[in-house]
Coordinates of C-alpha atoms in Angstrom, one line a residue:
M18 CA 12.9 5.4 -31.6
S19 CA 11.5 6.6 -28.6
P20 CA 10.8 10.4 -28.1
R21 CA 12.2 12.4 -26.2
T22 CA 11.2 12.0 -22.3
A23 CA 10.9 14.5 -19.5
V24 CA 9.6 13.1 -16.2
V25 CA 7.8 15.7 -14.1
T26 CA 7.3 15.2 -10.2
G27 CA 4.4 17.2 -8.7
A28 CA 2.9 17.5 -12.0
S29 CA -0.7 17.6 -10.8
S30 CA -0.9 21.4 -10.0
G31 CA 1.0 24.9 -9.8
I32 CA 4.6 24.6 -11.3
G33 CA 4.8 20.9 -12.3
A34 CA 1.8 21.3 -14.4
A35 CA 2.7 24.0 -16.1
T36 CA 5.7 23.2 -17.0
A37 CA 4.6 19.8 -18.1
R38 CA 2.6 21.4 -20.7
R39 CA 5.7 23.9 -21.3
L40 CA 7.6 20.6 -22.2
A41 CA 5.2 18.9 -24.2
E42 CA 4.9 21.9 -26.3
A43 CA 8.5 21.8 -26.9
G44 CA 8.3 18.4 -28.2
Y45 CA 8.9 16.0 -25.0
H46 CA 6.9 13.2 -24.1
V47 CA 5.7 14.0 -20.6
V48 CA 5.6 11.6 -18.0
L49 CA 3.4 13.4 -14.9
T50 CA 3.8 11.9 -11.8
A51 CA 1.9 12.7 -8.4
R52 CA -0.3 11.6 -5.7
R53 CA -3.7 12.8 -7.0
A54 CA -4.3 10.8 -10.0
D55 CA -7.4 12.2 -11.0
R56 CA -5.8 15.5 -11.6
L57 CA -3.1 13.6 -13.6
E58 CA -5.2 11.6 -16.3
A59 CA -7.1 15.1 -16.6
L60 CA -3.6 17.0 -17.2
A61 CA -2.3 14.2 -19.8
K62 CA -5.7 14.1 -21.6
E63 CA -5.5 18.4 -22.0
I64 CA -1.9 17.9 -23.5
T65 CA -2.5 14.5 -25.5
D66 CA -6.1 16.8 -26.8
A67 CA -4.0 19.5 -28.0
G68 CA -1.6 17.3 -29.8
H69 CA 1.2 16.6 -27.9
S70 CA 2.1 13.3 -26.1
A71 CA 1.8 12.9 -22.1
A72 CA 1.2 9.9 -19.8
A73 CA -0.2 9.9 -16.3
V74 CA 1.4 8.1 -13.5
A75 CA 0.3 8.3 -9.7
L76 CA 3.5 8.4 -7.6
D77 CA 4.6 9.6 -4.0
V78 CA 8.5 10.6 -4.6
T79 CA 9.2 9.4 -0.7
D80 CA 8.0 5.6 -2.0
R81 CA 11.5 4.6 -2.9
A82 CA 10.3 1.3 -4.6
A83 CA 7.4 3.4 -6.7
V84 CA 10.0 5.5 -7.9
D85 CA 12.2 2.8 -8.9
A86 CA 9.2 0.7 -10.8
L87 CA 8.5 4.0 -12.6
A88 CA 11.9 4.5 -14.0
A89 CA 12.4 0.8 -14.8
S90 CA 9.0 1.1 -16.9
L91 CA 10.3 3.8 -19.0
D92 CA 12.2 3.0 -22.6
R93 CA 14.6 6.2 -21.9
V94 CA 14.5 9.5 -20.2
D95 CA 16.0 12.5 -21.2
V96 CA 14.7 15.5 -18.6
L97 CA 14.5 14.8 -14.8
F98 CA 12.2 17.8 -13.1
A99 CA 12.3 17.5 -9.3
N100 CA 9.7 19.5 -8.5
A101 CA 7.5 18.0 -5.9
G102 CA 7.9 19.5 -2.6
G103 CA 6.5 22.0 -0.5
A104 CA 6.0 24.0 2.9
L105 CA 4.3 23.2 6.3
G106 CA 3.5 25.7 9.4
A107 CA 5.1 28.8 9.8
D108 CA 5.8 28.3 13.5
S109 CA 9.2 29.6 15.2
V110 CA 12.2 26.9 15.6
A111 CA 11.2 27.0 19.5
T112 CA 7.8 25.8 18.5
A113 CA 7.7 23.2 15.3
D114 CA 6.2 20.2 15.0
P115 CA 9.0 18.0 14.3
E116 CA 6.4 15.8 11.8
E117 CA 6.2 18.8 9.7
W118 CA 10.0 19.0 9.3
R119 CA 10.3 15.6 8.7
T120 CA 7.4 15.8 6.2
M121 CA 9.5 18.3 4.2
Y122 CA 12.9 17.1 4.4
E123 CA 11.4 13.6 3.0
V124 CA 9.5 15.4 0.1
N125 CA 11.9 18.1 -0.7
V126 CA 15.3 16.2 -0.2
L127 CA 14.9 12.7 0.1
G128 CA 12.3 12.6 -2.8
V129 CA 14.9 14.6 -4.7
L130 CA 17.3 12.0 -4.2
H131 CA 14.9 8.9 -4.9
T132 CA 13.9 9.9 -8.1
V133 CA 17.6 10.9 -9.4
Q134 CA 18.8 7.9 -8.0
A135 CA 16.3 5.8 -9.7
F136 CA 16.8 7.8 -13.2
L137 CA 19.8 8.9 -13.2
P138 CA 21.2 5.8 -15.1
G139 CA 18.9 6.7 -17.8
L140 CA 19.5 10.3 -18.1
I141 CA 23.1 9.0 -18.3
A142 CA 22.4 6.6 -21.1
S143 CA 20.6 9.0 -23.1
G144 CA 23.9 10.7 -23.9
D145 CA 22.6 14.2 -23.3
G146 CA 20.2 14.0 -20.1
T147 CA 19.2 17.1 -17.8
V148 CA 18.4 17.2 -14.1
V149 CA 16.1 19.9 -12.7
V150 CA 15.8 20.5 -9.1
L151 CA 13.6 23.3 -8.1
S152 CA 14.8 24.8 -4.9
S153 CA 13.8 28.3 -3.5
T154 CA 15.3 31.6 -2.6
A155 CA 14.4 30.5 1.1
A156 CA 17.6 27.8 0.4
F157 CA 19.7 31.0 1.0
T158 CA 18.0 33.4 3.5
P159 CA 16.8 32.0 6.6
Y160 CA 13.4 34.1 7.7
E161 CA 11.2 33.9 10.7
G162 CA 9.3 31.0 11.0
G163 CA 10.5 29.4 8.1
G164 CA 13.2 27.2 9.6
G165 CA 12.2 23.9 8.4
Y166 CA 11.3 24.8 4.8
V167 CA 14.4 26.6 4.6
A168 CA 16.3 23.6 6.2
A169 CA 14.8 21.8 3.6
K170 CA 15.5 23.8 0.6
H171 CA 18.9 24.4 1.7
G172 CA 19.1 20.1 1.7
A173 CA 18.0 20.6 -2.3
H174 CA 20.4 23.3 -3.3
A175 CA 22.9 21.2 -1.7
L176 CA 21.7 18.0 -2.8
A177 CA 21.9 19.8 -6.6
G178 CA 25.4 21.4 -6.5
T179 CA 27.4 18.1 -4.9
L180 CA 25.2 16.2 -8.0
R181 CA 26.6 18.3 -10.7
L182 CA 30.2 18.1 -9.2
E183 CA 29.9 13.9 -9.1
L184 CA 28.9 14.1 -12.6
L185 CA 31.6 16.2 -14.2
G186 CA 32.3 14.5 -17.5
E187 CA 29.3 12.4 -17.7
P188 CA 26.7 13.9 -20.1
V189 CA 24.2 15.0 -17.5
R190 CA 23.6 18.9 -16.6
V191 CA 22.5 19.6 -13.2
I192 CA 20.2 23.2 -13.5
E193 CA 19.0 24.5 -10.2
I194 CA 16.0 27.0 -10.5
A195 CA 15.4 29.1 -7.2
P196 CA 12.1 30.9 -7.4
G197 CA 11.1 33.9 -4.8
M198 CA 7.5 35.0 -4.8
V199 CA 5.1 32.5 -6.8
K200 CA 1.6 32.8 -5.9
T201 CA 0.5 29.3 -7.2
E202 CA -3.4 27.8 -6.4
G203 CA -2.1 25.7 -3.3
F204 CA 1.6 26.6 -1.9
A205 CA 0.4 29.0 0.8
L206 CA -2.8 27.3 1.5
T207 CA -0.9 24.0 2.4
R208 CA 1.5 25.8 4.4
F209 CA -1.1 27.4 6.5
H210 CA -3.1 23.9 6.5
G211 CA -6.3 25.4 4.5
D212 CA -6.7 28.6 6.6
Q213 CA -7.6 31.5 3.5
E214 CA -7.0 34.3 5.4
K215 CA -3.4 33.3 6.2
A216 CA -2.6 32.1 2.5
A217 CA -4.1 35.5 1.3
A218 CA -2.2 37.6 3.6
V219 CA 1.2 36.2 2.0
Y220 CA 0.5 38.2 -1.5
A221 CA -1.2 41.0 0.0
G222 CA -0.6 44.3 -1.6
V223 CA 2.0 42.7 -4.0
A224 CA 0.5 43.9 -7.5
E225 CA 2.5 41.0 -9.6
P226 CA 3.9 38.0 -8.1
L227 CA 5.2 35.6 -9.8
T228 CA 2.8 32.9 -11.7
S229 CA 3.1 28.9 -12.1
E230 CA 3.8 30.1 -15.8
D231 CA 6.6 32.2 -15.3
I232 CA 8.5 29.2 -13.7
A233 CA 7.7 26.7 -16.1
D234 CA 9.0 29.1 -19.1
T235 CA 11.8 29.8 -16.7
V236 CA 12.7 26.1 -16.8
T237 CA 11.5 25.0 -20.5
W238 CA 14.0 27.7 -21.2
A239 CA 16.8 26.5 -19.1
V240 CA 15.9 22.8 -20.6
T241 CA 16.2 23.7 -24.0
R242 CA 19.7 25.8 -24.0
P243 CA 22.2 23.6 -25.8
S244 CA 23.7 20.7 -24.7
H245 CA 26.7 22.2 -24.0
V246 CA 25.3 25.1 -21.8
N247 CA 24.5 24.3 -18.2
V248 CA 22.3 26.8 -16.0
D249 CA 24.0 25.9 -12.6
L250 CA 21.9 28.3 -10.6
L251 CA 18.9 30.6 -11.7
V252 CA 17.4 32.7 -9.2
V253 CA 13.9 34.5 -10.3
R254 CA 11.9 36.9 -8.4
P255 CA 9.1 39.3 -9.2
R256 CA 9.8 42.7 -9.8
A257 CA 8.3 43.5 -6.3
Q258 CA 10.2 41.8 -4.3
A259 CA 14.0 42.1 -4.1
A260 CA 14.6 39.7 -1.4
Q261 CA 13.1 37.2 1.2
H262 CA 12.3 40.3 3.3
R263 CA 12.1 42.9 1.0
V264 CA 8.6 43.1 -0.8
H265 CA 6.9 46.0 -2.1
R266 CA 3.1 46.1 -1.2
E267 CA 0.9 48.6 -2.7
P268 CA -1.6 50.0 0.0
Q269 CA -4.7 48.2 0.8
G270 CA -8.0 50.1 0.7

């Protein structure tokens, strides 16, 4: 019998990579997907060298044909972690680049749609499937300079909620994890187009923002609850963040 299989999108770094490690430790065969094949191969080797099971598949979640091909190639799928996403820019609605908004929508919303549609038959066939959608606290609270990202993550939130309703009676759970401030290796840097100073300012004075490992632990906990337990929505923030605009920052010397 094939081992329980978890497909992780955006697995080349950050939350995706950390969650892939945790799910592998929990006994899943982890299918690592992202665009950066070299990083995926390195992570797959790390996981297998540790005695666990993993395979790397280069994939762009906005390429529907490629997503469908991957789904067709797998003998089984038990968990889909729709993690691929990200933010671009911090301009106002009045001055934002529509192409950045389009890119965010295609990855954060349509990327989730593509993967859910492709893997759903397998998740149902497993008799005990789980979809995990990574949204954000941005899905619930707008903030200046975040219009495009807020809109995209609200779309991911709406998709997860609608899917849960539509799958009522099927053997598939739909879990949404909504992190607040997480300091990953690339999120802010990508958002600010490689500007190190702007990226660092996001976390300035915050003693302990969440880490990728914190979110990986949260996702793995939710996935490994008994089958009848569905964690509909779990919002997780660092202690230093009470709300989107309320962050405690230590004085900078």
